[in-house]
Short mmCIF file of C-alpha atoms and ligand atoms in Angstrom, two decimals:
data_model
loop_
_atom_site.label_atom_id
_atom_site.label_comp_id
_atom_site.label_asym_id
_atom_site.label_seq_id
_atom_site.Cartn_x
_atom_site.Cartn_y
_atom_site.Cartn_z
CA UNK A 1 282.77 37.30 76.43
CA UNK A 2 281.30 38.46 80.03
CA UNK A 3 277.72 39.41 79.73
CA UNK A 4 276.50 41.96 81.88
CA UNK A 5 274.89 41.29 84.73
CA UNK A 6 273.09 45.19 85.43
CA UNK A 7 269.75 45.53 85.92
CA UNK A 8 267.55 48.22 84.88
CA UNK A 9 264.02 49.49 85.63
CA UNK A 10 262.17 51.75 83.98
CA UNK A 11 262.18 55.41 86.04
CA UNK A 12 259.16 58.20 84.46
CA UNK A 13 261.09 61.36 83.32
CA UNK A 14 258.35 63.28 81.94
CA UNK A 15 254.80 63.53 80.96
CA UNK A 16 252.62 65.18 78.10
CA UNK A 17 249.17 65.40 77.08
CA UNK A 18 247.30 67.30 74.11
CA UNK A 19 243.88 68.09 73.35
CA UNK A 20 242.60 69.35 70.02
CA UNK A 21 241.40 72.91 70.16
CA UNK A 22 237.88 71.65 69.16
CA UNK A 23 235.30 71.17 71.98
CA UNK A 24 232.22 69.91 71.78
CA UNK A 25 229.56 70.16 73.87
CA UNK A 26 226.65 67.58 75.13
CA UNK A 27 224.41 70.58 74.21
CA UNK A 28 225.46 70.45 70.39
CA UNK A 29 225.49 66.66 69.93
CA UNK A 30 221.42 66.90 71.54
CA UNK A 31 221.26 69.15 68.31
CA UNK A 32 222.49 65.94 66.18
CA UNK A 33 221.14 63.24 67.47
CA UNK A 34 217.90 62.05 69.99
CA UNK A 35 219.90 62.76 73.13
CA UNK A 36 220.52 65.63 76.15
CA UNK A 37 222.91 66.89 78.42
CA UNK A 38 220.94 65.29 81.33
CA UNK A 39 221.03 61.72 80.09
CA UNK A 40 225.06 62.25 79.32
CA UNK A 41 226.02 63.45 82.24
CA UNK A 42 223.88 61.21 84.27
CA UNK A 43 224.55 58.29 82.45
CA UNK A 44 228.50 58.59 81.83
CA UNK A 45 229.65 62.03 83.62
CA UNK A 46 230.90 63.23 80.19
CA UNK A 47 230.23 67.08 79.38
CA UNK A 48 232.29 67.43 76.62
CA UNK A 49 235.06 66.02 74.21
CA UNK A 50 237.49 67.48 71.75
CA UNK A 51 237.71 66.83 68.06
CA UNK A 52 240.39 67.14 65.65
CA UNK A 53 240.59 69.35 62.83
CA UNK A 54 240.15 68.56 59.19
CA UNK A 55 243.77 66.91 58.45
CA UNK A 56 244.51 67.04 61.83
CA UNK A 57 245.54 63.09 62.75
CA UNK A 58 246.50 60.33 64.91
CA UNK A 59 250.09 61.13 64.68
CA UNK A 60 249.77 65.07 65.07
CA UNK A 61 248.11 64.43 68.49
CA UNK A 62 250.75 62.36 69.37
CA UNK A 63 253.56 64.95 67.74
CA UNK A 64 252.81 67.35 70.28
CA UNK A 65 251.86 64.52 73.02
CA UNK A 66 255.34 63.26 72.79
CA UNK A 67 257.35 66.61 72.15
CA UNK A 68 255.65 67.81 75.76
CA UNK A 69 256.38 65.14 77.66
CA UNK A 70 260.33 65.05 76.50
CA UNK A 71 260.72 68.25 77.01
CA UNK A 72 259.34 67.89 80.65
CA UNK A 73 261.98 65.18 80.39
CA UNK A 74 265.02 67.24 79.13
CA UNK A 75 265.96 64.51 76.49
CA UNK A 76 266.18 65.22 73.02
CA UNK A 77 265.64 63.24 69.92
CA UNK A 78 268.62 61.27 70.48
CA UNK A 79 268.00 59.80 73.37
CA UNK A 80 265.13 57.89 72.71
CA UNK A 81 265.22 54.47 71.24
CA UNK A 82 261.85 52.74 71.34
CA UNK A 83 258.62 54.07 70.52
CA UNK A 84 255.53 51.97 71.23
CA UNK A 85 252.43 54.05 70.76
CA UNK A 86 248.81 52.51 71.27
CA UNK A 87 246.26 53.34 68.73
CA UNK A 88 243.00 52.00 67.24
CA UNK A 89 242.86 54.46 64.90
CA UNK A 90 245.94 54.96 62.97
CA UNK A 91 246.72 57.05 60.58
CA UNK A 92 247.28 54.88 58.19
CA UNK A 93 246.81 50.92 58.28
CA UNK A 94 250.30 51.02 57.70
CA UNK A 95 253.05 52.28 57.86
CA UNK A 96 252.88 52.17 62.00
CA UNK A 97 251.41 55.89 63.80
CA UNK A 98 254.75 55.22 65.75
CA UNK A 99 257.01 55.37 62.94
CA UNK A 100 255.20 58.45 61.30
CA UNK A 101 256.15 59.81 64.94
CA UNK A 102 259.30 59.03 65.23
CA UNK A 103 260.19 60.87 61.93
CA UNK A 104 258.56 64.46 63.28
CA UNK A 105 260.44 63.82 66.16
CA UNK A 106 264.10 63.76 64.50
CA UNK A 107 264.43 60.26 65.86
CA UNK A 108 266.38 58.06 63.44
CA UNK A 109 267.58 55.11 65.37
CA UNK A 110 265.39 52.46 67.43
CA UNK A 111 262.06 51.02 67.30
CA UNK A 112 258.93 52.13 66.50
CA UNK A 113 255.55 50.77 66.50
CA UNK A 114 252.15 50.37 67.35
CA UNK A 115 249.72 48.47 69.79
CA UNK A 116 246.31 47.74 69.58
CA UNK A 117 244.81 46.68 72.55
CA UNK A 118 241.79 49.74 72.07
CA UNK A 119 241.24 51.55 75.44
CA UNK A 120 244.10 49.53 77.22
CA UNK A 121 246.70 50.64 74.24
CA UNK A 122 248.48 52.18 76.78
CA UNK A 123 248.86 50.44 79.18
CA UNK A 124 250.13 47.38 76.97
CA UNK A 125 252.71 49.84 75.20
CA UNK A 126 253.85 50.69 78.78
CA UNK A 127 254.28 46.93 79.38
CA UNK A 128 256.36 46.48 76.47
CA UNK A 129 258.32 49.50 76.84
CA UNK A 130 258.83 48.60 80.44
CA UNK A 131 260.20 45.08 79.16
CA UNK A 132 262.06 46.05 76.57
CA UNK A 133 264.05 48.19 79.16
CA UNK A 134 264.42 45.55 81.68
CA UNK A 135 265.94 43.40 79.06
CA UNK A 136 268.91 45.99 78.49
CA UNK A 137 267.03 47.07 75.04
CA UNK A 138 266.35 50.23 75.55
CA UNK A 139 267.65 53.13 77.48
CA UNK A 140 265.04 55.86 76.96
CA UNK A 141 261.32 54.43 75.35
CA UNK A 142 258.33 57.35 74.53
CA UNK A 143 254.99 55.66 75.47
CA UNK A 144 252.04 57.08 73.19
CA UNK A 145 248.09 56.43 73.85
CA UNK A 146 246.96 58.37 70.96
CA UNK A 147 243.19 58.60 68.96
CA UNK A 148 240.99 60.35 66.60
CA UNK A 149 238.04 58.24 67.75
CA UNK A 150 235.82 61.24 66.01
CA UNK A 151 236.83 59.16 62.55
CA UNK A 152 235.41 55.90 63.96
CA UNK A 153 232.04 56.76 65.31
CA UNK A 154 228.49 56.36 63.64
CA UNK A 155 227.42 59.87 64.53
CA UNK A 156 223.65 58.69 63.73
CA UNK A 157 224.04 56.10 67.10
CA UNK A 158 223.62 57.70 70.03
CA UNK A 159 224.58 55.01 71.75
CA UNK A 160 228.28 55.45 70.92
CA UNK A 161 228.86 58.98 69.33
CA UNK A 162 228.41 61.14 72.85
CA UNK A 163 230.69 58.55 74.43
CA UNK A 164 234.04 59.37 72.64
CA UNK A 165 236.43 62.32 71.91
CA UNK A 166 240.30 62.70 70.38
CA UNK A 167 243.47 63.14 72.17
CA UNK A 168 246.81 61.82 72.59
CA UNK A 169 249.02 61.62 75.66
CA UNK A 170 252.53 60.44 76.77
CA UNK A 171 254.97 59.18 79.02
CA UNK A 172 259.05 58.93 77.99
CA UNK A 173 260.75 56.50 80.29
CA UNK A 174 264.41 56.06 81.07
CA UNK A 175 266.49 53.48 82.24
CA UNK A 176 268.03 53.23 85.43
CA UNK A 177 270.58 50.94 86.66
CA UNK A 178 269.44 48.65 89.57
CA UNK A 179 271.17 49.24 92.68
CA UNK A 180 272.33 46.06 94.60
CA UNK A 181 269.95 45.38 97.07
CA UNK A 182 267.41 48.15 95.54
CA UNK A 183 264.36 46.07 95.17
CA UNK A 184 260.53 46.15 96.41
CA UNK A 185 257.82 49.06 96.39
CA UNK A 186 260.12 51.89 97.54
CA UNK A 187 262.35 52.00 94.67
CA UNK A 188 261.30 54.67 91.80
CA UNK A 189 259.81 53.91 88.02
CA UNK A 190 257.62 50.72 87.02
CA UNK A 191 257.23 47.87 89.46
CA UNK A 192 254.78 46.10 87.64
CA UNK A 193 252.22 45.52 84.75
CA UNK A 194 250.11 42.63 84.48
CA UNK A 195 247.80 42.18 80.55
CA UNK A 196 245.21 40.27 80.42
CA UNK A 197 242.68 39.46 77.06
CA UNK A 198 240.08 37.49 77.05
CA UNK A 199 238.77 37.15 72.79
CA UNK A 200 235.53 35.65 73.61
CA UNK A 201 233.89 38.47 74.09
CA UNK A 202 235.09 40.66 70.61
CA UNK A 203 231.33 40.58 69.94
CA UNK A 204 230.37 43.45 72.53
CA UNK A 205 232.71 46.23 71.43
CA UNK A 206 234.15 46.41 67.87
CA UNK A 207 233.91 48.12 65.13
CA UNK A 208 232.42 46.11 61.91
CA UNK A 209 234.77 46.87 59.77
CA UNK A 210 238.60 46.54 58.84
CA UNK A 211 241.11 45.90 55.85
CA UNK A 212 240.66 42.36 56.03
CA UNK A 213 236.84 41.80 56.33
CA UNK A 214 235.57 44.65 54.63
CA UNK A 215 237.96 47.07 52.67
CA UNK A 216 236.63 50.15 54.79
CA UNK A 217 237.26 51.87 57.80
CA UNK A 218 234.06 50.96 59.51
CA UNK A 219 232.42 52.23 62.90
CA UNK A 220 232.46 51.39 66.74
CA UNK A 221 229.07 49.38 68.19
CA UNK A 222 229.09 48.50 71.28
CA UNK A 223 226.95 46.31 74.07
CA UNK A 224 227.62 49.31 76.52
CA UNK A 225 225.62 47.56 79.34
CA UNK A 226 227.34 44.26 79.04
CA UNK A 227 230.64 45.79 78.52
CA UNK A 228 229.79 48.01 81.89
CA UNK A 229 229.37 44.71 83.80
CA UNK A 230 232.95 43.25 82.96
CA UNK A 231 234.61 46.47 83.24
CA UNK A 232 233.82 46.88 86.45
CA UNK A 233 234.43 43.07 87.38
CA UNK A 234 237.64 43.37 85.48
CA UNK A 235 239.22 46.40 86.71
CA UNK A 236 238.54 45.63 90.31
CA UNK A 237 240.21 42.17 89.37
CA UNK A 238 243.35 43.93 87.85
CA UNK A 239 243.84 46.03 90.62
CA UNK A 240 244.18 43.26 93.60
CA UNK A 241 246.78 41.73 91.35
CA UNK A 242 249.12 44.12 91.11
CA UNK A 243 248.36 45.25 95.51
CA UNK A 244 248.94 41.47 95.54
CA UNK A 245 252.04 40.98 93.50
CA UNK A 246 253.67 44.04 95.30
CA UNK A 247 252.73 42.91 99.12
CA UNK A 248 250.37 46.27 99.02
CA UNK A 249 247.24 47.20 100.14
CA UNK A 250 244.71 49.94 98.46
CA UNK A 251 245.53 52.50 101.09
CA UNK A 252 249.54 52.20 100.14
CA UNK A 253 248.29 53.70 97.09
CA UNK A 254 248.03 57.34 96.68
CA UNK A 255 246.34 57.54 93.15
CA UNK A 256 244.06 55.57 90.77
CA UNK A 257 244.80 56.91 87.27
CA UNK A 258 241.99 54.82 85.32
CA UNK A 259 240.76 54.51 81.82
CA UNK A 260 238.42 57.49 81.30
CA UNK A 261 235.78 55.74 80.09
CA UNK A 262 232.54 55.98 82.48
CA UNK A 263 232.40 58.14 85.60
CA UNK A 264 230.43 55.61 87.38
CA UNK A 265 232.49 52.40 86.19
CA UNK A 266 235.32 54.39 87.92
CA UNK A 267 233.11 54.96 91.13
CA UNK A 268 231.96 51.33 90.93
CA UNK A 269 235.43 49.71 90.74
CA UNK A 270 236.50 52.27 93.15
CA UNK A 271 233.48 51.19 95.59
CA UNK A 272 234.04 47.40 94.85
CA UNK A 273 237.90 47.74 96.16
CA UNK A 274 237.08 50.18 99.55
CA UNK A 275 238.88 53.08 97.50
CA UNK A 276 238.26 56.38 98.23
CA UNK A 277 237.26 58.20 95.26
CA UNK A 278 238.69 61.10 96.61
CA UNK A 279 241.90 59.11 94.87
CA UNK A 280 240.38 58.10 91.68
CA UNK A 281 241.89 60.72 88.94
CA UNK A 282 238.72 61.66 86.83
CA UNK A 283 239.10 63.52 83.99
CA UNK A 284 236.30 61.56 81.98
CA UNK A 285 233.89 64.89 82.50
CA UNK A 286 235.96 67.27 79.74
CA UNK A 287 237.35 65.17 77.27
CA UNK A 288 234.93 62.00 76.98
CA UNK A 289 236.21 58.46 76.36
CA UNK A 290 239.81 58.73 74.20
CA UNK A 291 240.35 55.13 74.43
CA UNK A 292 244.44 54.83 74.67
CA UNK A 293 244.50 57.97 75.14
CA UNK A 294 242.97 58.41 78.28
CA UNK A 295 245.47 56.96 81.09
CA UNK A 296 248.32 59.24 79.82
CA UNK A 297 246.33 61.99 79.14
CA UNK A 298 244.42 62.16 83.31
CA UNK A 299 248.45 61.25 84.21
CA UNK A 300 249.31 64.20 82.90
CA UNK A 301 247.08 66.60 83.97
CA UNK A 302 247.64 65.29 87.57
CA UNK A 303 251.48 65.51 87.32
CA UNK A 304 250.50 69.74 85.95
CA UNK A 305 248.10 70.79 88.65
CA UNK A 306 250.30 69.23 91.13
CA UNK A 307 248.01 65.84 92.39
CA UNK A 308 250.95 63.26 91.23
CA UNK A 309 254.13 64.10 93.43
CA UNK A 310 257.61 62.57 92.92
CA UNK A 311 258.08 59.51 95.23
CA UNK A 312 253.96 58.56 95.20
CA UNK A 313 252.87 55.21 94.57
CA UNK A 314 250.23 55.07 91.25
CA UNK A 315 248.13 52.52 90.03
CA UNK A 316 247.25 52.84 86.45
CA UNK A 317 244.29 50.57 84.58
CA UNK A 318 242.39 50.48 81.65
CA UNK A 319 240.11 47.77 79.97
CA UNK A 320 238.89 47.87 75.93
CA UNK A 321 237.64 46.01 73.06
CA UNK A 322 239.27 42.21 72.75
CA UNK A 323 238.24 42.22 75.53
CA UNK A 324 241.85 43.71 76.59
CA UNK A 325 242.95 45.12 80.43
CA UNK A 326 245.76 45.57 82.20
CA UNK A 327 247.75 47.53 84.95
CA UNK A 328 250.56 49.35 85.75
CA UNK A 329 251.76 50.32 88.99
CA UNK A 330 254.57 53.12 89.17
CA UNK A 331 255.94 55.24 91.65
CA UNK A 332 256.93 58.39 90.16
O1 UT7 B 401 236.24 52.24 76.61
C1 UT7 B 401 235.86 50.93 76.51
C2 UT7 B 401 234.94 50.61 77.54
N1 UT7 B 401 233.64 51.20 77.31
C3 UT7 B 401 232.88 51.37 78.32
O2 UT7 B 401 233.33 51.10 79.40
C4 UT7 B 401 231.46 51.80 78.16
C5 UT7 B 401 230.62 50.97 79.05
N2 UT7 B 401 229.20 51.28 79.06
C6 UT7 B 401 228.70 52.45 79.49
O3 UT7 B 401 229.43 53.37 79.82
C7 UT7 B 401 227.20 52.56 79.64
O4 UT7 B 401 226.61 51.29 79.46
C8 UT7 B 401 226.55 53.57 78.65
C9 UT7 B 401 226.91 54.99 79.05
C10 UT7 B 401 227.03 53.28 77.26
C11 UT7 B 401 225.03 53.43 78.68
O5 UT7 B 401 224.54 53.59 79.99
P1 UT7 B 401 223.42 52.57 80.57
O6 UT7 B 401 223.05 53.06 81.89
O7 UT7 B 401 224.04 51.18 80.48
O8 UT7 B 401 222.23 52.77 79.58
P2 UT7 B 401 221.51 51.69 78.62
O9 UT7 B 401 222.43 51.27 77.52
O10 UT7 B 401 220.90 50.64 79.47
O11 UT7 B 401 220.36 52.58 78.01
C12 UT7 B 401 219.29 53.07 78.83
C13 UT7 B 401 218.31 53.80 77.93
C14 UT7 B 401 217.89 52.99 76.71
O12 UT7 B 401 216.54 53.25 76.47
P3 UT7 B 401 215.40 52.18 76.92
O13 UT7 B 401 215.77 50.90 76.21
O14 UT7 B 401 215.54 52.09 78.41
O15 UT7 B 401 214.15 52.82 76.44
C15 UT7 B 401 218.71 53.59 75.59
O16 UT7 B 401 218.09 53.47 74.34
O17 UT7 B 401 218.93 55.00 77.43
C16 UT7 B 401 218.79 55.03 76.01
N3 UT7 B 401 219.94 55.73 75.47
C17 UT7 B 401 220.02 57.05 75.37
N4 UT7 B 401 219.15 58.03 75.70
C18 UT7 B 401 219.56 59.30 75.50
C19 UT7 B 401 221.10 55.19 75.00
N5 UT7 B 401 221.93 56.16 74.61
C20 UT7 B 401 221.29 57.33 74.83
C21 UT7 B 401 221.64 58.67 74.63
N6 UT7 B 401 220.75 59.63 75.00
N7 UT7 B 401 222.84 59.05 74.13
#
């Protein structure tokens, strides 16, 4: 038996992103709890987030997530066949958001499942998918970074509750045969991802409860200071690896999408690595911190007002709870 010798990378064929209709407003939450618009904005650059409806879940954000970005991508339900989708709060603690997916979708063959690596969900899922494709496994994968974060919060800590908001977004990816020869920064899709996760510090952002330990649902507390200081150390660390591992430097890049989870941690890391922030996609200010959501989601609405181009080199990052980062750098 001759085994085939084809390569494939993974080449972006569409994009989708999806907001609940709910906003709400810094104004409303200083109704709720001891805080104002001032101190958010100052403090994080959010002005609002949405929420999802009563009933409204995980997987419906991702449902409509998903069906945008394939049809952006022309393919139908039977060409995909691998859904990773990166959630920390799933619909259920089982059976997998992904597979709950996959059945709206009409998709009846493949994989599905679900990551958690919290705020860098999707970048990991884009890792895997990007893997499974180089191995020959899969000829069109549906990333998902989707949340209902609203479900997770303690709404009495103001802390954390003005912080997050719900939303899904996604990416569908398609494999394309490797030419001979066709190798290095210039050639379209994913050139690389690099994960990192370092457990020692699960003390600073978790949320104190879970299946296992405590038979509820529980809610997210966070060290936001400390976890501040290593996201900013992190990201900036993330980022010269992957200009590194692909012979780049920052100005070879033409955008930043980031993990929307602090305007000025995405100022800082842009400052730390001589990037213009002019590049930095922020989209932090109108839909809060959506955890996996939040790289798929600014992706998105760069790709619709017409920032992302075909051919442009992007660097995508994210760091979360574990503590879990990672990046991704693509050119679309
Ligand atoms: O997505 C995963 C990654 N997550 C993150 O990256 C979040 C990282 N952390 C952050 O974004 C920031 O640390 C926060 C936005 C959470 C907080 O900003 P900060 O500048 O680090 O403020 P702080 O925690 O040092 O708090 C300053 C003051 C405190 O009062 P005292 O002790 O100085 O009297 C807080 O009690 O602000 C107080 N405070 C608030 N005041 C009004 C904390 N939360 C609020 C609030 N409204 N919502």
């Amino acid at each position: 038996m001759t085994r085939s010798l084809t390569r494939f990378r993974s080449v972006i064929a569409g994009v989708g992103g999806y907001l609940p209709d709910r906003v709400l407003t810094n104004a409303e939450l200083a109704q709720q709890v001891d805080t104002s618009d001032e101190w958010i904005v100052e403090r994080s650059g959010i002005r609002q987030r949405h929420i999802a409806a009563v009933g409204e879940l995980t997987s419906d954000l991702a449902f409509h997530a998903a069906s945008r970005a394939m049809a952006q991508a022309g393919l139908g339900p039977d060409d995909i066949d691998l859904i990773v989708l990166g959630t920390a709060t799933p619909d259920q603690t089982f059976p997998a958001t992904a597979a709950k997916v996959q059945a709206r979708l009409g998709i009846t063959r493949g994989a599905a499942f679900d990551i958690q690596a919290v705020c860098s969900g999707f970048v990991y899922a884009l890792a895997v998918a990007d893997n499974f494709i180089k191995a020959g496994q899969s000829k069109g994968a549906l990333v998902i970074g989707a949340e209902t974060f609203s479900r997770i919060l303690d709404w009495t800590d103001r802390t954390t509750c003005v912080l997050f908001g719900d939303g899904a977004g996604a990416m569908v990816l398609r494999a394309e045969p490797e030419a001979e020869g066709d190798a290095g920064a210039t050639q379209r899709g994913v050139l690389s991802t690099h994960l990192h996760a370092d457990g020692r510090h699960q003390d600073l952002l978790y949320v104190d409860g879970g299946p296992s330990s405590t038979q509820t649902v529980g809610h997210v507390r966070m060290v936001g200071k400390e976890v501040f200081r290593h996201a900013v150390v992190n990201l900036a660390a993330v980022v010269r690896e992957a200009l590194d591992a692909n012979g780049l430097t920052a100005d070879d890049i033409d955008w930043i999408v980031p993990h929307q989870a602090n305007q000025r941690i995405l100022e800082g890391t842009a400052r730390k690595l001589g990037v213009d922030p002019a590049k930095v996609i922020m989209t932090v200010d109108h839909h809060g911190n959506t955890s996996a959501a939040s790289v798929p989601l600014a992706f998105a609405e760069a790709v619709a007002d017409g920032r992302i181009r075909p051919g442009q080199l992007v660097l995508l990052e994210a760091m979360g709870g574990g503590f879990t980062w990672g990046s991704a750098l693509v050119r679309v």
